[in-house]
Short mmCIF file of C-alpha atoms in Angstrom, two decimals:
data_model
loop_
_atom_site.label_atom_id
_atom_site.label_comp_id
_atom_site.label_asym_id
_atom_site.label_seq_id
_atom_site.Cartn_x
_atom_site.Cartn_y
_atom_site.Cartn_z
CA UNK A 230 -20.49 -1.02 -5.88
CA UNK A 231 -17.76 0.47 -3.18
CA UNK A 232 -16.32 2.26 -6.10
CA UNK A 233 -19.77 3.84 -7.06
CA UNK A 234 -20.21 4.58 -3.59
CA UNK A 235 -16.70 5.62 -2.84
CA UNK A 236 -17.08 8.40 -5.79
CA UNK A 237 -19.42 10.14 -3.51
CA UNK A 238 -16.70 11.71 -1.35
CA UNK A 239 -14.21 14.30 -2.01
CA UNK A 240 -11.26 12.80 -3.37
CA UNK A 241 -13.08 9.80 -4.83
CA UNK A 242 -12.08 10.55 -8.03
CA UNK A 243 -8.90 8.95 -7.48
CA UNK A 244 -9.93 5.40 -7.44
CA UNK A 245 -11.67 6.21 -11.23
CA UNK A 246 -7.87 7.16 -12.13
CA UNK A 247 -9.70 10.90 -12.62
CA UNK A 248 -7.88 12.44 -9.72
CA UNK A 249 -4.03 12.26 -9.63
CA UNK A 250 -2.83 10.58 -6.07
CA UNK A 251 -0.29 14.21 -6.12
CA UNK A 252 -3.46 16.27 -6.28
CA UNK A 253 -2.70 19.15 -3.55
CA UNK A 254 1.27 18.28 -3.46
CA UNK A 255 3.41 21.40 -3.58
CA UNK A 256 5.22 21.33 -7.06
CA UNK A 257 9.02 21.32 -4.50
CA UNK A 258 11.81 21.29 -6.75
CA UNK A 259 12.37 17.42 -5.42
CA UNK A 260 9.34 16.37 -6.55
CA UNK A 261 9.62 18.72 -10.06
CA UNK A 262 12.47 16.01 -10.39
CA UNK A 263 10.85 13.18 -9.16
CA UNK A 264 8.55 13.36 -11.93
CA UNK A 265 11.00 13.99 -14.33
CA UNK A 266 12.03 10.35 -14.00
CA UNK A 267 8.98 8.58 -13.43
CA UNK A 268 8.29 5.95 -15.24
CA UNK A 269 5.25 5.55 -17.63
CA UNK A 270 2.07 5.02 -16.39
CA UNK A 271 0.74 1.31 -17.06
CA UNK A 272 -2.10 2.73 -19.29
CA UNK A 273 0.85 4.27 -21.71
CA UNK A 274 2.90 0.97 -22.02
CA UNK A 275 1.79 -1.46 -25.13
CA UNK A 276 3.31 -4.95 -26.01
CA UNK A 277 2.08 -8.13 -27.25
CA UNK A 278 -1.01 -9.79 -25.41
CA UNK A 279 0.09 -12.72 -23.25
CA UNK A 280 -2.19 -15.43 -22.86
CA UNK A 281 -4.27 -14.14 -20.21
CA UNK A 282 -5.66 -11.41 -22.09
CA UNK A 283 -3.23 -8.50 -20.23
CA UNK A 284 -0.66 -6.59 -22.11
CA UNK A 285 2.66 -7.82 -21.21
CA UNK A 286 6.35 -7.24 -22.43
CA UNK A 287 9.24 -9.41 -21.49
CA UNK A 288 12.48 -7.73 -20.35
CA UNK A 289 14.83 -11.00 -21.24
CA UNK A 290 15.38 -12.01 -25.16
CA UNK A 291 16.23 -15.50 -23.50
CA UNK A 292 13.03 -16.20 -21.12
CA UNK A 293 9.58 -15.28 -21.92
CA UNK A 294 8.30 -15.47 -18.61
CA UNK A 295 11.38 -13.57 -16.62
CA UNK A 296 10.01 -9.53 -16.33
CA UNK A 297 6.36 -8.85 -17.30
CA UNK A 298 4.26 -5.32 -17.28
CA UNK A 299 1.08 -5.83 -16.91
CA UNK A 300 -1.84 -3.40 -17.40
CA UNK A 301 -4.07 -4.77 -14.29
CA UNK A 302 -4.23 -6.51 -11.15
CA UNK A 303 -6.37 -9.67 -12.08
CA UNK A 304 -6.54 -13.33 -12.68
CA UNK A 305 -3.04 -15.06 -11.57
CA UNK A 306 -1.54 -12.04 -10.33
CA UNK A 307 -4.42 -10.90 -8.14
CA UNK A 308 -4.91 -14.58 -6.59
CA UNK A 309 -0.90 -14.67 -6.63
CA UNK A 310 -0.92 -11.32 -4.15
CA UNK A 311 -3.70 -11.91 -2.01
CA UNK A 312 -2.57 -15.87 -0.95
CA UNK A 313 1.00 -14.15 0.24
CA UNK A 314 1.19 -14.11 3.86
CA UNK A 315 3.58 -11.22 3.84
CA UNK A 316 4.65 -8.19 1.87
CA UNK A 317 6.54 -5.06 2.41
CA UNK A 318 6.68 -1.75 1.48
CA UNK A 319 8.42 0.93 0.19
CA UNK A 320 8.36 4.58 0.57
CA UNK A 321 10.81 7.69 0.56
CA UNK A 322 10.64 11.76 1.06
CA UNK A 323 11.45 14.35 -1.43
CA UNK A 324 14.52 15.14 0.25
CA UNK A 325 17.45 13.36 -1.65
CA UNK A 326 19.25 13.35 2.05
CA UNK A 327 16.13 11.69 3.75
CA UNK A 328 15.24 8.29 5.03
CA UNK A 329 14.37 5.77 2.20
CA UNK A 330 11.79 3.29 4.92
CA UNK A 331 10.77 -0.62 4.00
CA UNK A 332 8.35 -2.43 6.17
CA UNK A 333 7.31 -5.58 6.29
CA UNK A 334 3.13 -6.02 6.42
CA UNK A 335 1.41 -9.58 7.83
CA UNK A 336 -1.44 -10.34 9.39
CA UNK A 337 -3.78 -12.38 7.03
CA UNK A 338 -6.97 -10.11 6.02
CA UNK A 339 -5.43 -7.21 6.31
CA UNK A 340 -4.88 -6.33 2.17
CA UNK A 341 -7.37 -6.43 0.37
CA UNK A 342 -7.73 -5.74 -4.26
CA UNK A 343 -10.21 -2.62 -4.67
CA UNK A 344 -10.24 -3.05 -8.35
CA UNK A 345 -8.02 -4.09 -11.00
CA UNK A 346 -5.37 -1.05 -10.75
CA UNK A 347 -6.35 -0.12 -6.45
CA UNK A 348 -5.07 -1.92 -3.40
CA UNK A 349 -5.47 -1.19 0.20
CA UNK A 350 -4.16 -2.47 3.45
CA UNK A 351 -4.91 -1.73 7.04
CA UNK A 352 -2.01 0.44 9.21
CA UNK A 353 -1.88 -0.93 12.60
CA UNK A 354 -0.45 0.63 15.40
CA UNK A 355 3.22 0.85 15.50
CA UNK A 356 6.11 2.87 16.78
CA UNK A 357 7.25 4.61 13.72
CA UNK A 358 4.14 6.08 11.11
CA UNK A 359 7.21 6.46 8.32
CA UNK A 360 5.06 4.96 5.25
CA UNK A 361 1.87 7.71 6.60
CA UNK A 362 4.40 10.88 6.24
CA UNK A 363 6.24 9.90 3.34
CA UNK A 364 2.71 9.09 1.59
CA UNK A 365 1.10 13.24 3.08
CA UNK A 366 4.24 14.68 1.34
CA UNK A 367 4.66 13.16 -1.98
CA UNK A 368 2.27 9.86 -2.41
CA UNK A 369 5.02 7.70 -3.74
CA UNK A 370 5.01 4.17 -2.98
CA UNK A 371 6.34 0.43 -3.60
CA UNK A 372 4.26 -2.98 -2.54
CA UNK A 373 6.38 -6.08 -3.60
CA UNK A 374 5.33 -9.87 -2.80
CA UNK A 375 7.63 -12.53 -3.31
CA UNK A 376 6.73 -16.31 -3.74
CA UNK A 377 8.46 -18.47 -0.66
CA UNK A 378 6.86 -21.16 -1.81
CA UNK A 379 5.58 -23.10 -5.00
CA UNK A 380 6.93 -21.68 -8.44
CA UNK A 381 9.34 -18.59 -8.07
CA UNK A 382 7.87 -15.04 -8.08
CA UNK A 383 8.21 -11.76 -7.29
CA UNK A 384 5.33 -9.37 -8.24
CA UNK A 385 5.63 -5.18 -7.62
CA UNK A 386 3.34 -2.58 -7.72
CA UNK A 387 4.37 0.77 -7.91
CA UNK A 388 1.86 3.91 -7.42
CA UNK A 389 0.52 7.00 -5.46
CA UNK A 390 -0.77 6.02 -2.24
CA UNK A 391 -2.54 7.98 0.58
CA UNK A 392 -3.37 6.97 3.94
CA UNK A 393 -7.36 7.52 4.75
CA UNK A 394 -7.93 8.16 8.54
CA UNK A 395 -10.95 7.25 10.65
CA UNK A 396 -12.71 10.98 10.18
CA UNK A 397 -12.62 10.42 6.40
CA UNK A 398 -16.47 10.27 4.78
CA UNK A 399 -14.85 6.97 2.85
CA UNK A 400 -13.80 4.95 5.94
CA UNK A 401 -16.79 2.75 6.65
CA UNK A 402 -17.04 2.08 3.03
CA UNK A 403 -13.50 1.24 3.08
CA UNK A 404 -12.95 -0.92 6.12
CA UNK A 405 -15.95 -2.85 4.44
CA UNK A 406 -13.07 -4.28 2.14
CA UNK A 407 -11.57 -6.24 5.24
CA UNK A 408 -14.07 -8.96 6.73
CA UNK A 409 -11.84 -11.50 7.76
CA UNK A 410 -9.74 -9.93 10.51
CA UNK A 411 -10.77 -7.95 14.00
CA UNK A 412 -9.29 -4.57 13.38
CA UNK A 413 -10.85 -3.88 16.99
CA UNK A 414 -7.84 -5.83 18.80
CA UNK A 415 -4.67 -4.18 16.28
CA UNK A 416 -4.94 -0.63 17.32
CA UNK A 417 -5.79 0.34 13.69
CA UNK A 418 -4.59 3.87 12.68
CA UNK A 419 -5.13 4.35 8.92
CA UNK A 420 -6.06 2.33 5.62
CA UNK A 421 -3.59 2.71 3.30
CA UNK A 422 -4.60 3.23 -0.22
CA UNK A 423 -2.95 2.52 -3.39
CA UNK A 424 -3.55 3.76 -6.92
CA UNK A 425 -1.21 1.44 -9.61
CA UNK A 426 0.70 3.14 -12.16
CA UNK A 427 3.43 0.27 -13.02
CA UNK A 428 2.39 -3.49 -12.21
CA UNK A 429 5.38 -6.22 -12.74
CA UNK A 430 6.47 -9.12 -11.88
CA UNK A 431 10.18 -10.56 -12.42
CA UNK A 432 11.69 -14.62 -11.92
CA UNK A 433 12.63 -14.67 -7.96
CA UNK A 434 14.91 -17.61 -8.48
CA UNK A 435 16.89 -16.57 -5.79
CA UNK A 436 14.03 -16.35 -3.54
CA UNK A 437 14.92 -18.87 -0.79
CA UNK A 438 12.17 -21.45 -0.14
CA UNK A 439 10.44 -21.08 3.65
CA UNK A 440 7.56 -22.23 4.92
CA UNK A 441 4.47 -20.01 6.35
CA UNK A 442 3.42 -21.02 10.08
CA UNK A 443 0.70 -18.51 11.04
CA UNK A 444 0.20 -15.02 11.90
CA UNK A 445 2.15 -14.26 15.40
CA UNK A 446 -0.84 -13.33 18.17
CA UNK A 447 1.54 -10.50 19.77
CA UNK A 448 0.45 -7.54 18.23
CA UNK A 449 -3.72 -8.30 18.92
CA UNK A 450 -2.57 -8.92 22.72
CA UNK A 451 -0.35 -5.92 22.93
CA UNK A 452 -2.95 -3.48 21.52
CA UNK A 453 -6.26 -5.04 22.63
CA UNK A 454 -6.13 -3.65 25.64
CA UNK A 455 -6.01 -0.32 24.54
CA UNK A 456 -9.09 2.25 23.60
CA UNK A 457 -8.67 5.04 21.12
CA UNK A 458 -7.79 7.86 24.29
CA UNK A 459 -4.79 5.52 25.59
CA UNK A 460 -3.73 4.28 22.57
CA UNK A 461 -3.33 8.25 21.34
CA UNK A 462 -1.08 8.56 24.33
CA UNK A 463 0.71 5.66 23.34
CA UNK A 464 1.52 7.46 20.01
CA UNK A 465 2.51 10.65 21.58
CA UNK A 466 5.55 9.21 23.34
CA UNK A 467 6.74 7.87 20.65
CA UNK A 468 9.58 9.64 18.89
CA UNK A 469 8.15 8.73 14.87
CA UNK A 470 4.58 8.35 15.26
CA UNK A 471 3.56 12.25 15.24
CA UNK A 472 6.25 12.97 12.90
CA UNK A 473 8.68 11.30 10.85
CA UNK A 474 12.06 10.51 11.18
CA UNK A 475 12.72 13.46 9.28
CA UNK A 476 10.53 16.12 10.67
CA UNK A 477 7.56 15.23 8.12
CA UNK A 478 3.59 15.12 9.55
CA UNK A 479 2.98 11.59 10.10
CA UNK A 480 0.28 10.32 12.05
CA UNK A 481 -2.29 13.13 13.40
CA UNK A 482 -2.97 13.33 16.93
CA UNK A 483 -4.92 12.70 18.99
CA UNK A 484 -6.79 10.17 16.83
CA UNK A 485 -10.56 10.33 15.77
CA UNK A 486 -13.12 8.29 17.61
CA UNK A 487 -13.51 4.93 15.82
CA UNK A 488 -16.21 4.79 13.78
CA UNK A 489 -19.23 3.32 14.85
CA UNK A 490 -20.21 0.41 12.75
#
């Protein structure tokens, strides 16, 4: 249903795989080359069916189950994503001189599995909107989860991402994806969203084992107290929120209202 309503808004198209997450990107000599390289799209990769009905080649002669493609985001790997307490992300500019940024993301509730090749997560407020610039020039990015308990795993997915702000037609429909947490208290900037074109997973036996706690409270107190006028002037004295740390747009300012919903 959100995808049928989702399709109703400019840009929608991307979430039916219609739309290409570069749609609009100047064709930059960096990113001419950047494509050059890219690897194939999961939809072009075939190999024998694994047991769970997804197409899935091995990258070890020796072990089977060490280095799998995978065509969708379902079954184990979708409940093997969305029980991690943590993941991080990856995300780069054009420029071959620029600032390659990885972030950790928390917060339980705050990622959610649009379909079986789209992800989302909320972008809370921060001092640095790195992953928001990198994703307005070029739309590259890298979600890993790794397994820090139970069997060893490390799952990636790698795809075109944009970052949806609170004046976009698809943000109620969107932030409908995220019942389980109060965005109200996290100062919540953006939802990021992510369009897969390569899904893997590879062994993490050297993965240390740790054990999950719970969610620190810090960042809800820090930023409950603000309202979207102060916590724009929050972002506008810091260095990396506006732009990046390479001169790209990051986060506009001053933000939009929050929605009413």
């Amino acid at each position: 249903m959100l995808t049928a309503q989702l399709s109703r808004y400019a840009g929608a198209a991307i979430l039916s795989g219609t739309l290409p997450f570069d749609a609009g990107v100047p064709a930059t000599p960096g990113r001419l080359a950047a494509e050059a390289v890219r690897p194939a799209r999961v939809s072009d990769r075939t190999s024998p069916r694994t047991g769970t009905g997804q197409r899935a080649t091995s990258t070890s002669g020796d072990d089977a189950q060490v280095g799998k493609t995978y065509e969708r985001i379902d079954g184990r790997l979708r409940s093997f994503i969305e029980n991690q307490p943590l993941f991080f992300t990856a995300t780069a500019p054009l420029a071959g001189d620029g600032t390659i940024n990885l972030s950790p993301k928390g917060l339980r509730g705050s990622f959610a599995v649009v379909d079986d090749r789209t992800v989302a997560y909320l972008d809370f407020a921060g001092s640095n909107a790195e992953t928001v610039a990198h994703l307005r020039e070029n739309r590259r990015i890298t979600l890993m989860w790794c397994a820090f308990s139970g069997p060893p795993n490390i799952v990636r997915v790698h795809g075109r991402g944009e970052p949806v702000f609170r004046d976009d037609p698809r943000w109620m429909d969107l932030i409908g994806l995220f019942p389980d947490i109060d965005t109200s208290v996290h100062g919540l900037r953006a939802i990021i969203l992510v369009r897969a074109e390569l899904i893997r997973d590879t062994c993490g036996y050297a993965v240390p084992l740790m054990t999950y706690d719970a969610d620190r409270d810090l960042h809800a107190k820090r930023f409950a107290r603000e309202d979207d006028a102060s916590l724009s002037d929050y972002f506008a004295k810091k260095d990396h929120v506006g732009t990046s740390i390479d001169g790209l747009p990051g986060l506009p300012l001053p933000l939009p209202p929050t929605p009413a919903g």
